[in-house]
Tab-separated table of C-alpha atoms in Angstrom:
chain	number	residue	atom	x	y	z
A	180	MET	CA	41.979	-40.945	42.083
A	181	ALA	CA	38.550	-42.547	41.908
A	182	LYS	CA	35.424	-40.401	41.767
A	183	ASP	CA	33.016	-40.508	44.663
A	184	PRO	CA	29.822	-42.221	43.376
A	185	HIS	CA	27.766	-40.354	45.980
A	186	SER	CA	28.905	-36.839	44.942
A	187	PRO	CA	26.170	-34.395	43.719
A	188	GLN	CA	27.769	-34.230	40.291
A	189	ASN	CA	27.356	-37.957	39.746
A	190	ASN	CA	23.715	-37.812	40.914
A	191	ARG	CA	22.650	-35.550	37.998
A	192	PRO	CA	20.523	-37.306	35.375
A	193	ARG	CA	22.207	-37.863	32.049
A	194	GLY	CA	21.230	-35.292	29.430
A	195	GLU	CA	20.317	-32.560	31.926
A	196	THR	CA	22.596	-30.076	30.125
A	197	LEU	CA	20.845	-30.735	26.831
A	198	VAL	CA	17.475	-30.171	28.497
A	199	TRP	CA	18.613	-26.744	29.698
A	200	LEU	CA	19.971	-25.898	26.269
A	201	SER	CA	16.669	-26.929	24.663
A	202	SER	CA	14.753	-24.788	27.161
A	203	ALA	CA	16.984	-21.797	26.428
A	204	GLY	CA	16.445	-22.288	22.688
A	205	LEU	CA	12.688	-22.510	23.182
A	206	ALA	CA	12.676	-19.325	25.277
A	207	LEU	CA	14.748	-17.534	22.628
A	208	GLY	CA	12.349	-18.693	19.912
A	209	ILE	CA	9.341	-17.432	21.876
A	210	LEU	CA	11.050	-14.058	22.392
A	211	MET	CA	11.753	-13.817	18.651
A	212	VAL	CA	8.118	-14.621	17.797
A	213	VAL	CA	6.847	-12.044	20.313
A	214	GLY	CA	9.284	-9.466	18.945
A	215	LEU	CA	8.201	-10.150	15.361
A	216	LEU	CA	4.509	-9.885	16.255
A	217	SER	CA	5.202	-6.640	18.127
A	218	LEU	CA	7.010	-5.222	15.094
A	219	ILE	CA	4.136	-6.208	12.791
A	220	PHE	CA	1.640	-4.624	15.191
A	221	VAL	CA	3.567	-1.355	15.527
A	222	GLU	CA	4.144	-1.005	11.784
A	223	GLY	CA	0.665	-2.225	10.838
A	224	ILE	CA	-1.272	0.045	13.188
A	225	THR	CA	-0.186	3.039	11.076
A	226	VAL	CA	-2.495	1.771	8.324
A	227	PHE	CA	-5.462	2.581	10.563
A	228	TRP	CA	-3.869	5.755	11.951
A	229	PRO	CA	-2.981	8.054	9.018
A	230	LYS	CA	0.278	9.941	9.256
A	231	GLU	CA	0.331	13.708	9.363
A	232	VAL	CA	0.583	15.426	5.981
A	233	VAL	CA	3.012	18.341	5.904
A	234	GLN	CA	3.782	20.989	3.345
A	235	LEU	CA	7.463	21.724	2.824
A	236	THR	CA	8.937	24.850	1.295
A	237	LEU	CA	12.408	24.280	-0.125
A	238	LYS	CA	15.199	26.667	-0.991
A	239	GLU	CA	14.954	28.290	-4.395
A	240	ASP	CA	18.179	26.640	-5.519
A	241	SER	CA	17.292	23.218	-4.093
A	242	ALA	CA	18.002	20.246	-6.320
A	243	HIS	CA	15.000	18.408	-4.885
A	244	LYS	CA	12.263	20.629	-6.298
A	245	ILE	CA	9.445	19.037	-8.275
A	246	GLY	CA	9.478	20.804	-11.592
A	247	ASP	CA	9.664	24.558	-11.089
A	248	SER	CA	7.871	24.508	-7.738
A	249	ASN	CA	9.843	24.629	-4.496
A	250	THR	CA	6.778	23.511	-2.516
A	251	LEU	CA	5.769	19.901	-2.001
A	252	ALA	CA	3.413	18.039	0.324
A	253	GLY	CA	3.425	14.565	1.761
A	254	THR	CA	4.107	12.466	4.819
A	255	ILE	CA	7.572	12.075	6.311
A	256	VAL	CA	8.295	8.343	6.172
A	257	LYS	CA	11.734	8.362	7.774
A	258	ARG	CA	14.698	10.574	8.659
A	259	GLN	CA	18.204	9.254	8.183
A	260	GLN	CA	21.825	10.262	7.790
A	261	ASN	CA	23.367	10.069	4.331
A	262	ILE	CA	26.762	8.558	5.108
A	263	ARG	CA	28.342	9.496	1.788
A	264	ARG	CA	27.269	13.146	1.801
A	265	HIS	CA	27.180	13.554	5.616
A	266	VAL	CA	23.783	15.247	5.613
A	267	GLU	CA	20.397	14.435	7.115
A	268	GLU	CA	17.823	13.467	4.537
A	269	TRP	CA	14.095	12.799	4.716
A	270	GLN	CA	12.076	10.306	2.745
A	271	ILE	CA	8.758	11.902	1.782
A	272	PHE	CA	5.705	10.065	0.498
A	273	THR	CA	4.349	12.515	-2.063
A	274	GLY	CA	1.811	10.260	-3.802
A	275	ASN	CA	0.597	11.465	-7.204
A	276	LYS	CA	2.557	8.822	-9.118
A	277	ASP	CA	0.715	9.643	-12.342
A	278	ALA	CA	1.952	13.252	-12.152
A	279	TYR	CA	5.430	12.862	-10.592
A	280	GLY	CA	6.447	9.468	-11.965
A	281	ASN	CA	7.057	8.066	-8.449
A	282	MET	CA	5.480	8.268	-5.006
A	283	PHE	CA	8.585	8.778	-2.818
A	284	LYS	CA	11.221	11.473	-2.813
A	285	TYR	CA	14.369	12.089	-0.775
A	286	ILE	CA	15.201	15.649	0.221
A	287	ASP	CA	17.975	17.181	2.303
A	288	ALA	CA	16.785	18.479	5.646
A	289	ASP	CA	18.949	21.583	5.185
A	290	ASP	CA	16.946	22.488	2.061
A	291	VAL	CA	13.713	22.834	4.044
A	292	VAL	CA	12.940	26.483	4.704
A	293	GLU	CA	9.471	26.034	6.201
A	294	MET	CA	7.256	23.140	7.261
A	295	THR	CA	3.535	23.583	7.915
A	296	VAL	CA	0.543	21.311	8.517
A	297	PRO	CA	-2.209	22.477	6.124
A	298	GLU	CA	-5.789	21.793	7.175
A	299	SER	CA	-7.376	21.882	3.733
A	300	ILE	CA	-5.142	19.334	2.031
A	301	VAL	CA	-6.747	16.033	0.996
A	302	VAL	CA	-5.358	12.486	0.792
A	303	ALA	CA	-7.439	10.349	-1.567
A	304	GLU	CA	-7.136	6.590	-2.044
A	305	ARG	CA	-7.422	5.619	-5.687
A	306	MET	CA	-7.872	2.382	-7.608
A	307	GLU	CA	-4.817	3.204	-9.756
A	308	TYR	CA	-1.495	4.977	-9.151
A	309	GLY	CA	-1.844	4.858	-5.357
A	310	ASN	CA	-2.826	7.730	-3.102
A	311	SER	CA	-3.170	11.283	-4.325
A	312	ILE	CA	-2.329	14.314	-2.167
A	313	PHE	CA	-3.826	17.581	-3.327
A	314	TYR	CA	-5.733	20.757	-2.539
A	315	PRO	CA	-9.319	20.556	-3.813
A	316	VAL	CA	-10.173	23.234	-6.350
A	317	ALA	CA	-13.651	22.487	-7.671
A	318	VAL	CA	-16.085	19.761	-8.650
A	319	VAL	CA	-17.294	19.927	-12.234
A	320	THR	CA	-20.412	17.861	-12.915
A	321	GLY	CA	-21.301	19.315	-16.297
A	322	GLU	CA	-20.473	22.025	-18.751
A	323	ASP	CA	-22.309	24.668	-16.732
A	324	HIS	CA	-22.190	23.158	-13.236
A	325	ARG	CA	-19.077	23.890	-11.195
A	326	VAL	CA	-18.876	23.864	-7.398
A	327	GLU	CA	-15.842	25.627	-5.984
A	328	ALA	CA	-13.915	24.176	-3.040
A	329	GLY	CA	-14.823	27.165	-0.879
A	330	ASP	CA	-18.537	26.628	-1.418
A	331	ASP	CA	-20.492	25.233	1.533
A	332	ALA	CA	-22.026	22.577	-0.705
A	333	PHE	CA	-18.659	21.360	-2.035
A	334	TRP	CA	-18.167	18.365	0.255
A	335	SER	CA	-21.789	17.220	0.072
A	336	VAL	CA	-21.621	17.260	-3.739
A	337	PHE	CA	-18.247	15.521	-3.624
A	338	GLU	CA	-19.510	12.757	-1.321
A	339	GLN	CA	-22.603	12.281	-3.502
A	340	LEU	CA	-20.492	11.883	-6.646
A	341	LEU	CA	-18.150	9.534	-4.807
A	342	ALA	CA	-21.071	7.353	-3.701
A	343	GLU	CA	-22.387	7.259	-7.283
A	344	ALA	CA	-18.944	6.248	-8.568
A	345	ARG	CA	-18.733	3.443	-5.998
A	346	ASP	CA	-22.179	2.213	-7.015
A	347	ARG	CA	-21.151	2.137	-10.697
A	348	ARG	CA	-17.961	0.281	-9.817
A	349	ASP	CA	-19.923	-2.327	-7.838
A	350	ARG	CA	-22.329	-2.836	-10.720
A	351	ILE	CA	-19.443	-3.229	-13.180
A	352	ASN	CA	-17.825	-5.800	-10.891
A	353	ASP	CA	-21.113	-7.710	-10.696
A	354	LEU	CA	-21.402	-7.706	-14.483
A	355	GLU	CA	-17.835	-8.932	-14.891
A	356	ARG	CA	-18.176	-11.697	-12.288
A	357	LYS	CA	-21.713	-12.889	-13.086
A	358	ASP	CA	-23.224	-11.951	-16.439
A	359	ILE	CA	-20.030	-11.720	-18.472
A	360	GLY	CA	-18.728	-14.836	-16.724
A	361	LYS	CA	-21.817	-16.797	-17.782
A	362	ILE	CA	-21.479	-15.572	-21.365
A	363	ASN	CA	-17.794	-16.571	-21.435
A	364	ARG	CA	-18.644	-20.060	-20.169
A	365	LYS	CA	-21.297	-20.470	-22.879
A	366	VAL	CA	-18.837	-19.286	-25.542
A	367	ASN	CA	-16.263	-21.774	-24.307
A	368	ASP	CA	-18.844	-24.610	-24.392
A	369	LEU	CA	-19.839	-23.691	-27.950
A	370	THR	CA	-16.184	-23.522	-28.986
A	371	ILE	CA	-15.598	-27.036	-27.622
A	372	GLN	CA	-18.677	-28.316	-29.474
A	373	MET	CA	-17.521	-26.705	-32.738
A	374	ARG	CA	-14.085	-28.322	-32.418
A	375	HIS	CA	-15.720	-31.675	-31.739
A	376	LEU	CA	-17.928	-31.353	-34.838
A	377	ASP	CA	-14.948	-30.279	-36.976
A	378	ARG	CA	-12.997	-33.326	-35.782
A	379	LEU	CA	-15.893	-35.679	-36.638
A	380	GLU	CA	-16.277	-34.095	-40.046
A	381	SER	CA	-12.558	-34.431	-40.786
A	382	GLU	CA	-12.711	-38.126	-39.839
A	383	GLY	CA	-15.762	-38.708	-42.040
A	384	GLU	CA	-18.069	-39.536	-39.193
A	385	GLU	CA	-21.608	-38.341	-38.845
A	386	PRO	CA	-22.246	-36.081	-35.857
A	387	GLN	CA	-24.741	-37.536	-33.372
């Protein structure tokens, strides 16, 4: 039976199906890009919005204690189910890598006896070992000068010392990038000249 040349199916342009498939692929690609950008935005915004720091008190017989202390502080990064042990566990960012050896710790949710949000705890960004989470005790600026954390002048003294430390760091960076860099370039130039003179001398030529 011959096909009707005037039927709607025969009037479709060749390749129309491929055009629709290409459009669907393009739409899917755009959705994937938008989803990826949304994920980056949601996860990245937490950098500018610090997470809440909590203090956790664990059971006395907990296997997740740090040393002999059953109290630890940090931010709860995620909560998940441990499939092998069938318990809920939390990943805690504890910081203080120089003291604990690592910055993250997993604990069982059932081991948590109490969780509080302390107001006096401090999160400090450091140049080495990552963030430090601690309770301030005192600022010692000399053998006989000690400002306790409960003193009204504590934070003003702390901020002043911090500003001085930043100024020293900036000056050191300037020395390393500029003055020491110039000296290193001169040393390298002199080293090249010395090698050139040694080569001429070994070949019996007179340096010019």
